Tab-separated table of C-alpha atoms in Angstrom:
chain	number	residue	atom	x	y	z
A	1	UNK	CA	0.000	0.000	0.000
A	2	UNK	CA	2.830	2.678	0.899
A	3	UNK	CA	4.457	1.753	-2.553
A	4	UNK	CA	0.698	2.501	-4.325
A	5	UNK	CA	-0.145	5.531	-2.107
A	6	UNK	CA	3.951	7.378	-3.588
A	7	UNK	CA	2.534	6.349	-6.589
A	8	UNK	CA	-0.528	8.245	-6.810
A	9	UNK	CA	0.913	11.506	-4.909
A	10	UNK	CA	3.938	11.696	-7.764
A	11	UNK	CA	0.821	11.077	-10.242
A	12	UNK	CA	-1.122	14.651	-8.182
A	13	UNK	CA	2.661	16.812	-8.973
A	14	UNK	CA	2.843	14.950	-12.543
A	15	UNK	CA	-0.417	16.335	-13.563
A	16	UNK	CA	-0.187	19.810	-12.310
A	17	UNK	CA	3.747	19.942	-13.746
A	18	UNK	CA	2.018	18.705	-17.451
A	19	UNK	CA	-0.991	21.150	-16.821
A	20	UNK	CA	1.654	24.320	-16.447
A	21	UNK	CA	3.951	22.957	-19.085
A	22	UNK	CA	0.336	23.499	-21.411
A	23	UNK	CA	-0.808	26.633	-20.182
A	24	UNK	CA	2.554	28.334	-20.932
A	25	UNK	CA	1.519	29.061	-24.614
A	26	UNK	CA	0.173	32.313	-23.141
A	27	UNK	CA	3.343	33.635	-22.616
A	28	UNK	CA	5.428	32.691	-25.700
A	29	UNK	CA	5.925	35.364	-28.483
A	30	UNK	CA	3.555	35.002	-31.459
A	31	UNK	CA	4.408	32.720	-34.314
A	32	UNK	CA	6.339	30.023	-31.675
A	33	UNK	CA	4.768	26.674	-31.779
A	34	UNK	CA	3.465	26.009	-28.378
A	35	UNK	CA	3.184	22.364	-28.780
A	36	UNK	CA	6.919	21.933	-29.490
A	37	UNK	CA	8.097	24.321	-26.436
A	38	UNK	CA	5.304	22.142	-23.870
A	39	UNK	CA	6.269	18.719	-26.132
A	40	UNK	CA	10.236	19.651	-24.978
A	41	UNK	CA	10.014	20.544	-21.481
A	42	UNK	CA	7.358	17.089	-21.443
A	43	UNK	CA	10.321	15.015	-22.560
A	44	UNK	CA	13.034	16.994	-20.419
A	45	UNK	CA	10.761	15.602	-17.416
A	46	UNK	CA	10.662	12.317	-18.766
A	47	UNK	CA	14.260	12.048	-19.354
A	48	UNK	CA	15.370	13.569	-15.715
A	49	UNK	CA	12.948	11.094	-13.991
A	50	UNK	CA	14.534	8.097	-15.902
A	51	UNK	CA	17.992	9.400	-15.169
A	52	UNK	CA	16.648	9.629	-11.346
A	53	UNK	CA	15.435	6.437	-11.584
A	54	UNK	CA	18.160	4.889	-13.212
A	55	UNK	CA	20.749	6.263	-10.630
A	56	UNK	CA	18.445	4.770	-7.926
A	57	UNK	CA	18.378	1.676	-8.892
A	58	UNK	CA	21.792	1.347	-10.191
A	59	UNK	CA	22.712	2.405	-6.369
A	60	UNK	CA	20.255	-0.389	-4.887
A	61	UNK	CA	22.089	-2.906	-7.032
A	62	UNK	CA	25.418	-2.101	-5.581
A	63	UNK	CA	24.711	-0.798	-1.803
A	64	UNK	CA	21.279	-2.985	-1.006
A	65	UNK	CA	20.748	-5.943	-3.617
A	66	UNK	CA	24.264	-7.004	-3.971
A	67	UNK	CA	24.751	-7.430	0.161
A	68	UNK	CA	25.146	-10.539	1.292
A	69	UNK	CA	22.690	-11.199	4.087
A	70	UNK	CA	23.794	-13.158	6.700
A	71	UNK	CA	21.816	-16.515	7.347
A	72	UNK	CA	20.385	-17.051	10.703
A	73	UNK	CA	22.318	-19.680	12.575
A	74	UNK	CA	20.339	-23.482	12.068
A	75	UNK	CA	18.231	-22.063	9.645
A	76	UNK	CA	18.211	-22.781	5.470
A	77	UNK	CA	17.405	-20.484	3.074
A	78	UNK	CA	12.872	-21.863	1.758
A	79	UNK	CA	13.574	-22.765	-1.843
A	80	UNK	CA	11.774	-20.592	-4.416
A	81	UNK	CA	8.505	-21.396	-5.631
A	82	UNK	CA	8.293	-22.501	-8.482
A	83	UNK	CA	5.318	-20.552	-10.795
A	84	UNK	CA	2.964	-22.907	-12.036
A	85	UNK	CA	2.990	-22.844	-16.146
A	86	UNK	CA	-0.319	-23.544	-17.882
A	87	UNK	CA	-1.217	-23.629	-21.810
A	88	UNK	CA	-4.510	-21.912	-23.358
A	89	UNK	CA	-5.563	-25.210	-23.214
A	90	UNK	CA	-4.959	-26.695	-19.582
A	91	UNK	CA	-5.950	-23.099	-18.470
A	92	UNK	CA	-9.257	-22.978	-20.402
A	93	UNK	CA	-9.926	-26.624	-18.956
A	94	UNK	CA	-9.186	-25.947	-15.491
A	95	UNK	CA	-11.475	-22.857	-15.059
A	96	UNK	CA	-14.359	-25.048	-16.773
A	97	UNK	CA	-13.931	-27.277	-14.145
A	98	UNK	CA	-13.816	-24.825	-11.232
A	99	UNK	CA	-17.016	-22.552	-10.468
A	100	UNK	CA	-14.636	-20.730	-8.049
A	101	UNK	CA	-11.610	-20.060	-10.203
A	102	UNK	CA	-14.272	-19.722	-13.096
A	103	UNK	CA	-16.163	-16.872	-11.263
A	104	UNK	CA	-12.616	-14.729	-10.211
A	105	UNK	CA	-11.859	-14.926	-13.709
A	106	UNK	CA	-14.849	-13.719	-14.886
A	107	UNK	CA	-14.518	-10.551	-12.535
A	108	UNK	CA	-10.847	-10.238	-14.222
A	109	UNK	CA	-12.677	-10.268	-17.722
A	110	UNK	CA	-15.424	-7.998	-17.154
A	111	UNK	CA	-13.310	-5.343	-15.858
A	112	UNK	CA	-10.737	-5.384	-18.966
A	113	UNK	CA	-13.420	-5.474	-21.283
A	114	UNK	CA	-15.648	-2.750	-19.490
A	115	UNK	CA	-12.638	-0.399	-19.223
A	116	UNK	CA	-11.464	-0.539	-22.963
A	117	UNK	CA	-15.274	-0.591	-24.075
A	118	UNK	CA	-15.909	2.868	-22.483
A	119	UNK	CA	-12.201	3.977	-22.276
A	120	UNK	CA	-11.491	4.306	-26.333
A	121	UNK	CA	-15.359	5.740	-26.916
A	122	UNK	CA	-14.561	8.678	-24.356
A	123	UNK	CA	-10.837	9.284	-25.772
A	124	UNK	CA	-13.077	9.902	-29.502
A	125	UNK	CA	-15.397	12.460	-27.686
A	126	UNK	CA	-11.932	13.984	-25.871
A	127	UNK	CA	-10.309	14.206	-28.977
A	128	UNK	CA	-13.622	16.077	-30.583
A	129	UNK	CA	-13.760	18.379	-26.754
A	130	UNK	CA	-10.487	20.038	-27.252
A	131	UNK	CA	-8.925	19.510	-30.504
A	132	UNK	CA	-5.875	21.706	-29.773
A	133	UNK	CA	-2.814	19.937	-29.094
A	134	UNK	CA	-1.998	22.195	-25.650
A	135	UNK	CA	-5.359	21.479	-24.212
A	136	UNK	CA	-5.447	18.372	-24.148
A	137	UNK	CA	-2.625	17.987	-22.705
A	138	UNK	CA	-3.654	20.655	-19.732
A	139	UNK	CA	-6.712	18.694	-19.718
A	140	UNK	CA	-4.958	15.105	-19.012
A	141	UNK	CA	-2.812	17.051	-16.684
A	142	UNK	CA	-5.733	17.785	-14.202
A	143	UNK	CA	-7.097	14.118	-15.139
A	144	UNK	CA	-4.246	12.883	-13.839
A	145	UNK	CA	-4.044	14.842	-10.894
A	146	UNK	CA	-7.344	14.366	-9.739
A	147	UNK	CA	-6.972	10.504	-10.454
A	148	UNK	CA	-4.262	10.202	-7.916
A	149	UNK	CA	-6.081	12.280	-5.584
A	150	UNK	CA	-8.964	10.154	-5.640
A	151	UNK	CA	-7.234	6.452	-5.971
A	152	UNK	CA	-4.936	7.937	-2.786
A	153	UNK	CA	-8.267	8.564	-0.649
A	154	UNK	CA	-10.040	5.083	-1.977
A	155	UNK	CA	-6.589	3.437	-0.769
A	156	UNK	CA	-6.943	5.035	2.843
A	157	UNK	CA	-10.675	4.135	2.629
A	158	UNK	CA	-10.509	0.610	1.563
A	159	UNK	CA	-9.335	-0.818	4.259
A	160	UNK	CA	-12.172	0.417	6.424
A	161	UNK	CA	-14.645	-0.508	3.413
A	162	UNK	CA	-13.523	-4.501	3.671
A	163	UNK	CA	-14.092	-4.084	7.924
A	164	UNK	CA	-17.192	-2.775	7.779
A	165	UNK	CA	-19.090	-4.376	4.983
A	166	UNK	CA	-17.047	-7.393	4.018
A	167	UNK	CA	-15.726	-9.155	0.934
A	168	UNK	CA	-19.125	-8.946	-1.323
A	169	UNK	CA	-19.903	-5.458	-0.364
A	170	UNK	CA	-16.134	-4.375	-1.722
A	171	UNK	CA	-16.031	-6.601	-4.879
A	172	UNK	CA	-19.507	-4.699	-5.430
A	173	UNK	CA	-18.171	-0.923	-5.849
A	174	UNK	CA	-15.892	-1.257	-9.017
A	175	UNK	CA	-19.201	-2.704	-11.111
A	176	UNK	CA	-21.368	-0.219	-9.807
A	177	UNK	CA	-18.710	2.393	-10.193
A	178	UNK	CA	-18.429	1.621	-14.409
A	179	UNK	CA	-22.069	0.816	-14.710
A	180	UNK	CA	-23.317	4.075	-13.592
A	181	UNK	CA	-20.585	6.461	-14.965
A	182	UNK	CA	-20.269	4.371	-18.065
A	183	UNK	CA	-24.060	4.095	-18.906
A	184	UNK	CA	-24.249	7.407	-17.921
A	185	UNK	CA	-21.361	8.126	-20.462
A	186	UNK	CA	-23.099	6.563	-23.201
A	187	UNK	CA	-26.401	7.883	-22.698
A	188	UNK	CA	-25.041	11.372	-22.947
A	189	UNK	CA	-23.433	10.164	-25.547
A	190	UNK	CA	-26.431	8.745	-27.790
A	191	UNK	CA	-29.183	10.950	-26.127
A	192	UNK	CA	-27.023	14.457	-26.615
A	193	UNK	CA	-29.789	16.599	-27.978
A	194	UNK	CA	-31.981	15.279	-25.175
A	195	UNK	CA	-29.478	16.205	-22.612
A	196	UNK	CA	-28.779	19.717	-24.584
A	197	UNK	CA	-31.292	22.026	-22.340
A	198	UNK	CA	-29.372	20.360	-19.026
A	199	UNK	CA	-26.013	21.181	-20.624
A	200	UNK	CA	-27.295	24.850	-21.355
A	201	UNK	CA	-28.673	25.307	-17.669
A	202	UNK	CA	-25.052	23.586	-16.249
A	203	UNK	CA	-23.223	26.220	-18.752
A	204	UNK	CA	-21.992	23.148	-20.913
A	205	UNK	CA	-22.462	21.329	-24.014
A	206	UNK	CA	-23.544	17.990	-24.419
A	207	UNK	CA	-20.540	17.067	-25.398
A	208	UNK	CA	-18.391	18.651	-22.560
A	209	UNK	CA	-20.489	16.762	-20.090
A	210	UNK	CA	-20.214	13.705	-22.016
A	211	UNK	CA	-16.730	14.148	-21.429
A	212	UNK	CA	-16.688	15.074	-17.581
A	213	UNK	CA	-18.953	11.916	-16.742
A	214	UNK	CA	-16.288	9.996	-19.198
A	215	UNK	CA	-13.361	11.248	-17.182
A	216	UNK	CA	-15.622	10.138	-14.097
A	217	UNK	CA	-15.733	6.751	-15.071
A	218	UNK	CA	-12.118	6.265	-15.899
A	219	UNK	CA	-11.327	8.031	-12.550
A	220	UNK	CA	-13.550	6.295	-10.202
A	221	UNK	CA	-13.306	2.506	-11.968
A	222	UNK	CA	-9.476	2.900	-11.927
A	223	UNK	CA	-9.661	4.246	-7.913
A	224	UNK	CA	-11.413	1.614	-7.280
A	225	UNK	CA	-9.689	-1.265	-8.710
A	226	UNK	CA	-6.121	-0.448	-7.208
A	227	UNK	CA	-8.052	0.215	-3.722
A	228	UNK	CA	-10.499	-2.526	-3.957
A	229	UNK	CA	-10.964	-4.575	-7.167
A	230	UNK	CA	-7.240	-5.780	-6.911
A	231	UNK	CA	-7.470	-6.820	-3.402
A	232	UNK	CA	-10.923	-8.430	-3.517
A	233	UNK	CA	-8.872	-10.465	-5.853
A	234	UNK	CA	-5.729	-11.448	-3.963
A	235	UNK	CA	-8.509	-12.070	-1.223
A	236	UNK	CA	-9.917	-14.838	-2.984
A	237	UNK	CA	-7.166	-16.688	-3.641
A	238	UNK	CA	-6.717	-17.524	0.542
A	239	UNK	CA	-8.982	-20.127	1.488
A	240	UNK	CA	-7.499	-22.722	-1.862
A	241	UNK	CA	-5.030	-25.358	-0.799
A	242	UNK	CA	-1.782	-24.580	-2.809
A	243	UNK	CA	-2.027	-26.239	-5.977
A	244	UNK	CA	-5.806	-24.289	-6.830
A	245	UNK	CA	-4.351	-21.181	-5.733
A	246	UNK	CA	-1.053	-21.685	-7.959
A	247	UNK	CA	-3.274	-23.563	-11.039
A	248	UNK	CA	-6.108	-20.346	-10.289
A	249	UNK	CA	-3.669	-17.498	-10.864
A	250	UNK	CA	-2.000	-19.177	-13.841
A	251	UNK	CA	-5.061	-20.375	-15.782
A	252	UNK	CA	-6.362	-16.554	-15.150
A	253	UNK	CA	-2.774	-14.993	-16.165
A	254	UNK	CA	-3.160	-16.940	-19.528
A	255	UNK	CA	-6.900	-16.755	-20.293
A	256	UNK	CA	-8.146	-13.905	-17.882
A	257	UNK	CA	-6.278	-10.259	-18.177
A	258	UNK	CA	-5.282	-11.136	-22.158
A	259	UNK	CA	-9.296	-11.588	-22.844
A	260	UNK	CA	-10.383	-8.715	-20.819
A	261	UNK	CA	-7.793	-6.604	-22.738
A	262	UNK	CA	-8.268	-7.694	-25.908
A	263	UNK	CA	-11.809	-8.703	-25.899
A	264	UNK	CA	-12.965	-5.233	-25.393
A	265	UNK	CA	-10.991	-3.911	-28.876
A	266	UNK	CA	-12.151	-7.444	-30.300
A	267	UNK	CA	-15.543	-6.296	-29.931
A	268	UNK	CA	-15.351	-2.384	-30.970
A	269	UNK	CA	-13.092	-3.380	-34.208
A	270	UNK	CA	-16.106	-6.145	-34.981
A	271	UNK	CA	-18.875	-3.131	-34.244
A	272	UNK	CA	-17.010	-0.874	-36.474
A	273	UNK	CA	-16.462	-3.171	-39.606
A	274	UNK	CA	-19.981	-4.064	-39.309
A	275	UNK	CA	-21.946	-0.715	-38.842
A	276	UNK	CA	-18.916	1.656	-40.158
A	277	UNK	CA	-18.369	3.742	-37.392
A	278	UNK	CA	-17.688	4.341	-33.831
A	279	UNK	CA	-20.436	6.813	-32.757
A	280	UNK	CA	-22.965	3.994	-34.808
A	281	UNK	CA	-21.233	1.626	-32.901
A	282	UNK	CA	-22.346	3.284	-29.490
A	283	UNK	CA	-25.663	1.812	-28.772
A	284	UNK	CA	-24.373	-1.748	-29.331
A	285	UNK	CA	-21.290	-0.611	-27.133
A	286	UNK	CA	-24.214	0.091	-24.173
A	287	UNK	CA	-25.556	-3.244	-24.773
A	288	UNK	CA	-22.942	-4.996	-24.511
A	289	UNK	CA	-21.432	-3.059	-21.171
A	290	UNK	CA	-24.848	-3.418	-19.803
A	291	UNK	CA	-24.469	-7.463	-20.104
A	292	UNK	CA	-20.521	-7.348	-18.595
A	293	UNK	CA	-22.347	-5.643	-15.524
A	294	UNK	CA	-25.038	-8.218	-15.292
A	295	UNK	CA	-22.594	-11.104	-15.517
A	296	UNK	CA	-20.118	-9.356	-13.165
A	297	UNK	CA	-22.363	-8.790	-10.703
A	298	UNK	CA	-23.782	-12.980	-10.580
A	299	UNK	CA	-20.544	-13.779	-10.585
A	300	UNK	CA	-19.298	-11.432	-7.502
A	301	UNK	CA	-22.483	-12.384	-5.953
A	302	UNK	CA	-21.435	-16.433	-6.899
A	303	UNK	CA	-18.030	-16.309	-5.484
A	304	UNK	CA	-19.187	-14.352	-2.473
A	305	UNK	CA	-20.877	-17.326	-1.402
A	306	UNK	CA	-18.036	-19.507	-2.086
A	307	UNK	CA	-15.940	-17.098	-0.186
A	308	UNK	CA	-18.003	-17.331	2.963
A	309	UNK	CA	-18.783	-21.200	2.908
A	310	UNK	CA	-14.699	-21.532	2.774
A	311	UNK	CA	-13.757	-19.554	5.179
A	312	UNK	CA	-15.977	-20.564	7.406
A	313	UNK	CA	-14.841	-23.943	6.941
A	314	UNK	CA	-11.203	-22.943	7.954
């Protein structure tokens, strides 16, 4: 967790230091191109933290890593573990033949596939919001910003979260999280010149707000899957014996995380070939996020119970 929360408090300064990197177009002399002074300093960051970083670890290797540590008197070093290697086809077999294992992957699925499915619609509508180079780069910067603010409070959160409510209430908040934002996303999405008079009365466009509640979604799903989502998941892997917990987490490396990433641009690339477009491709894209919830939520709801029964039994 302390490695997670410097994470997201160098990810707050990183998005303020992009932000004023693309707001200082304002004072360069007419006829400069902005892009190329904010694109310069950008990469003079990058290449000073990866210096920094490189010194670091370069120093770890020699002063911390490269010690010797002294073995404890009677004692013998515990032989490595030894990570369990599965093929597409032992993986796909084994979560067939485990509801449990089956039901963790699913979780892993729905939230690649959710995530891309919403993620690469809002970047389109982004990309239409603020065309200029400069700001939409000020415009990631406070994204960013307010992304590690908000994954930093869900981290200190959390913990209190799993105490008071428990393992099903916590697996519960990323799918609710990307169901409301995202349906919410598409809806302003399909529905703009519905929305239009509420945009007017908020000082907004459809489109703007489309891309706020977008932002939202990518915020708040993200937040919650390094604060909760991921550790629901680690969670679930404690009441196997050893060989289901080392088959589990291989058969979901292999199948799991490279369906939900893939599956999601599987899907959109399909939609677009067949009706010719992204924005046609929306309402199908609602559909089918709409279905990932459903299924997401039996399965939480599924493994929940399996959850209980074995700990209980321990």
């Amino acid at each position: 967790p302390l490695f997670g929360m410097g994470a997201n408090v160098a990810l707050i300064f990183s998005g303020q230091y992009v932000k004023w990197v693309s707001n200082m177009r304002a004072s360069l002399a007419p006829g400069v191109d902005a892009w190329g002074v904010s694109l310069k300093y950008l990469m003079g960051a990058v290449i000073t933290s990866g210096t920094v970083l490189l010194a670091t670890y370069t120093w770890m290797q020699k002063n911390v890593v490269g010690k010797d540590v002294p073995a404890v008197e009677g004692k013998k070093a515990a032989p490595k573990k030894k990570k369990a290697k599965m093929g597409l086809r032992e993986s796909a077999k084994f979560l067939m033949n485990s509801p449990y294992i089956r039901d963790l992957a699913t979780l892993v699925i729905s939230y690649g596939m959710c995530i891309n499915i919403v993620e690469v619609s809002w970047k389109s509508k982004l990309k239409q919001a603020f065309p200029n180079p400069n700001d939409y780069s000020a415009f990631m910067g406070n994204f960013s910003s307010t992304m590690g603010t908000v994954t930093l409070f869900m981290m200190l959160i959390g913990r209190t979260i799993f105490q008071r409510f428990g393992w099903r209430i916590a697996a519960l908040v990323t799918p609710s999280m990307i169901g409301l934002t995202g349906l919410g996303f598409f809806a302003l999405t399909i529905f703009a010149p519905t929305f239009a008079p509420l945009a007017a009365a908020l000082g907004t466009t459809p489109l703007m707000l489309a891309v706020i509640i977008g932002a939202a979604q990518n915020i708040l799903s993200k937040s919650a899957k390094y604060s909760l989502f991921d550790p629901c998941k680690e969670m679930a892997y404690i009441p196997l014996d050893q060989d289901s917990k080392t088959k589990g987490k291989a058969a979901i490396d292999v199948v799991g995380n490279p369906m939900g990433k893939s599956g999601g641009a599987l899907i959109q690339q399909v939609l677009i070939f067949a009706v010719g477009s992204l924005a046609a491709a929306t309402p199908y894209l609602a559909v089918i996020l709409s279905v990932l919830i459903f299924s997401w939520y039996r399965s939480v709801n599924s493994l929940a119970s399996q959850f209980d029964k074995a700990m209980a039994v321990e």
